[in-house]
Amino acid sequence: MPAPLPVPIEFRLPDGWLPARPDGLDTREVAFAAVHPHPDDGYAASITIAGQHLTPEQNLAELADSAVQQLHDLADPVEVVSRIETGSPQAPVLIQRIHLTATAGTARRELVLSQVYLNLQDVTDHRRHAMIRLTLTATAAQHDTVLPEFQQFVRTVRPDTGPEA
């Protein structure tokens, strides 16, 4: 069963991507998953969405560190190859790329994760904030091919403010 998101969001999947049941690496907290229609050597690239409420003392870097630590329990080796903090003080964003080797199905695979952490304000209670984590997981061979589609997807993610008037 998908995990609920702490704040409602809306988004648009890239053309051809298919909603899927969350499974695979670190999906305990996944609220939504989609897969690429053309697997690479039997492994379908995926986009997942997860989230949690933020306390005032939490920041995106600590949450990203925690996610990397969880990956160490599932894969070896795990390496954060880049991390950028951007956005504004009111809406910080953290972007990181992780290389890892893990068993997916019956095969050991070289995977690349591109993660975007968003700090979103709750539209119903502006004192509350939530972290939304968007993750692209793909084989090392396919990652750079599907990355532009993931970037397009990220640009569509926004708080869902309900029906338009």
XYZ file of C-alpha atoms in Angstrom:
165
model
C 0.000 0.000 0.000
C 1.445 3.402 -0.936
C 2.498 5.713 1.879
C 0.498 8.939 2.086
C 2.207 12.231 1.303
C 2.231 14.862 4.066
C 0.883 17.511 1.664
C -1.094 17.024 -1.528
C 0.845 17.630 -4.734
C 0.082 17.575 -8.418
C 2.435 16.521 -11.213
C 2.518 15.300 -14.777
C 4.387 12.164 -15.800
C 6.560 12.333 -18.915
C 4.961 10.861 -22.021
C 5.052 7.072 -22.029
C 5.885 6.581 -18.341
C 3.446 4.206 -16.632
C 2.139 4.313 -13.047
C 3.360 1.244 -11.177
C 3.179 -0.461 -7.835
C 6.102 0.759 -5.706
C 8.719 -1.973 -5.297
C 12.474 -2.322 -5.389
C 15.017 -0.154 -3.598
C 13.881 1.799 -0.527
C 10.138 1.848 -1.190
C 8.883 1.679 2.392
C 7.831 5.306 2.242
C 6.895 5.576 -1.443
C 3.585 7.272 -2.202
C 3.744 6.962 -5.997
C 5.863 5.153 -8.563
C 6.086 5.094 -12.339
C 8.256 3.075 -14.708
C 9.833 3.798 -18.061
C 8.239 1.808 -20.898
C 11.597 0.588 -22.297
C 13.684 -1.382 -19.760
C 17.457 -1.583 -20.054
C 18.564 -5.208 -19.978
C 15.423 -6.193 -18.050
C 15.500 -3.286 -15.557
C 12.885 -0.548 -15.914
C 13.913 2.939 -14.836
C 11.551 4.322 -12.215
C 10.382 7.591 -10.742
C 9.193 7.543 -7.143
C 7.644 10.148 -4.875
C 7.949 10.039 -1.086
C 7.523 12.594 1.650
C 7.281 13.413 5.316
C 6.433 16.316 7.596
C 9.378 18.480 8.610
C 9.998 19.686 12.115
C 11.550 23.158 12.471
C 14.930 21.632 13.365
C 15.089 19.301 10.336
C 16.726 20.276 7.066
C 16.937 18.685 3.640
C 20.617 17.759 3.968
C 19.927 15.691 7.100
C 17.062 13.914 5.350
C 19.232 13.244 2.292
C 21.981 11.847 4.553
C 19.429 9.581 6.205
C 18.223 8.298 2.824
C 21.807 7.519 1.805
C 22.318 5.634 5.076
C 19.205 3.551 4.351
C 20.631 2.728 0.921
C 23.791 1.390 2.597
C 21.544 -1.250 4.195
C 20.346 -2.355 0.729
C 23.325 -1.861 -1.576
C 27.105 -1.909 -1.612
C 28.866 0.229 -2.604
C 26.849 3.452 -2.286
C 28.471 6.739 -3.290
C 27.034 10.257 -3.319
C 28.741 11.693 -6.400
C 27.163 15.145 -6.289
C 24.990 17.260 -4.019
C 23.719 20.786 -4.658
C 21.617 22.927 -2.350
C 19.603 25.556 -4.216
C 16.242 27.301 -4.088
C 15.471 30.094 -1.663
C 15.438 30.279 2.147
C 11.632 30.023 1.969
C 11.686 27.070 -0.462
C 15.007 25.218 -0.296
C 15.813 22.418 -2.741
C 18.513 19.746 -2.530
C 19.609 17.722 -5.557
C 21.898 14.710 -5.297
C 23.161 11.914 -7.520
C 24.012 8.528 -6.040
C 25.816 5.613 -7.674
C 25.305 2.166 -6.182
C 25.462 -1.520 -6.856
C 22.485 -3.590 -5.765
C 20.668 -6.790 -6.498
C 17.551 -6.039 -8.530
C 15.594 -9.172 -9.309
C 18.240 -11.851 -9.724
C 21.039 -9.658 -11.092
C 23.601 -7.319 -9.541
C 23.229 -3.955 -11.237
C 25.058 -0.663 -11.391
C 22.326 1.889 -10.654
C 22.201 5.670 -10.557
C 19.710 7.596 -8.442
C 18.964 11.251 -9.074
C 17.078 12.715 -6.136
C 15.366 16.065 -5.703
C 14.299 17.109 -2.205
C 11.701 19.872 -2.036
C 10.665 21.784 1.082
C 6.992 22.618 0.549
C 4.794 24.753 2.724
C 1.477 23.176 3.715
C -1.184 25.162 1.845
C -3.712 24.613 4.654
C -1.354 25.549 7.538
C 1.508 27.847 6.523
C 3.396 27.122 9.740
C 3.899 23.497 8.653
C 6.393 22.270 6.075
C 6.913 18.965 4.339
C 9.737 17.323 2.453
C 8.891 15.745 -0.891
C 11.580 13.440 -2.360
C 11.495 12.765 -6.092
C 13.803 9.961 -7.219
C 14.838 8.662 -10.601
C 16.423 5.200 -10.419
C 17.952 3.802 -13.601
C 20.787 1.597 -14.748
C 24.064 3.405 -15.230
C 23.721 2.796 -18.984
C 20.201 4.289 -19.222
C 20.334 7.066 -16.628
C 21.536 9.917 -18.818
C 18.978 8.985 -21.488
C 15.980 9.232 -19.110
C 17.324 12.110 -16.979
C 15.801 14.851 -19.211
C 12.374 13.230 -18.792
C 12.842 13.194 -15.014
C 13.866 16.851 -15.075
C 10.720 17.614 -17.096
C 8.673 15.726 -14.471
C 10.294 17.651 -11.586
C 9.320 20.959 -13.207
C 5.634 19.916 -13.051
C 5.547 19.111 -9.305
C 3.678 21.689 -7.216
C 1.383 21.822 -4.202
C -2.177 20.793 -5.018
C -4.354 23.691 -3.954
C -7.605 21.901 -4.788
C -10.139 22.573 -7.512
C -9.573 25.687 -9.548
C -12.214 28.379 -9.162
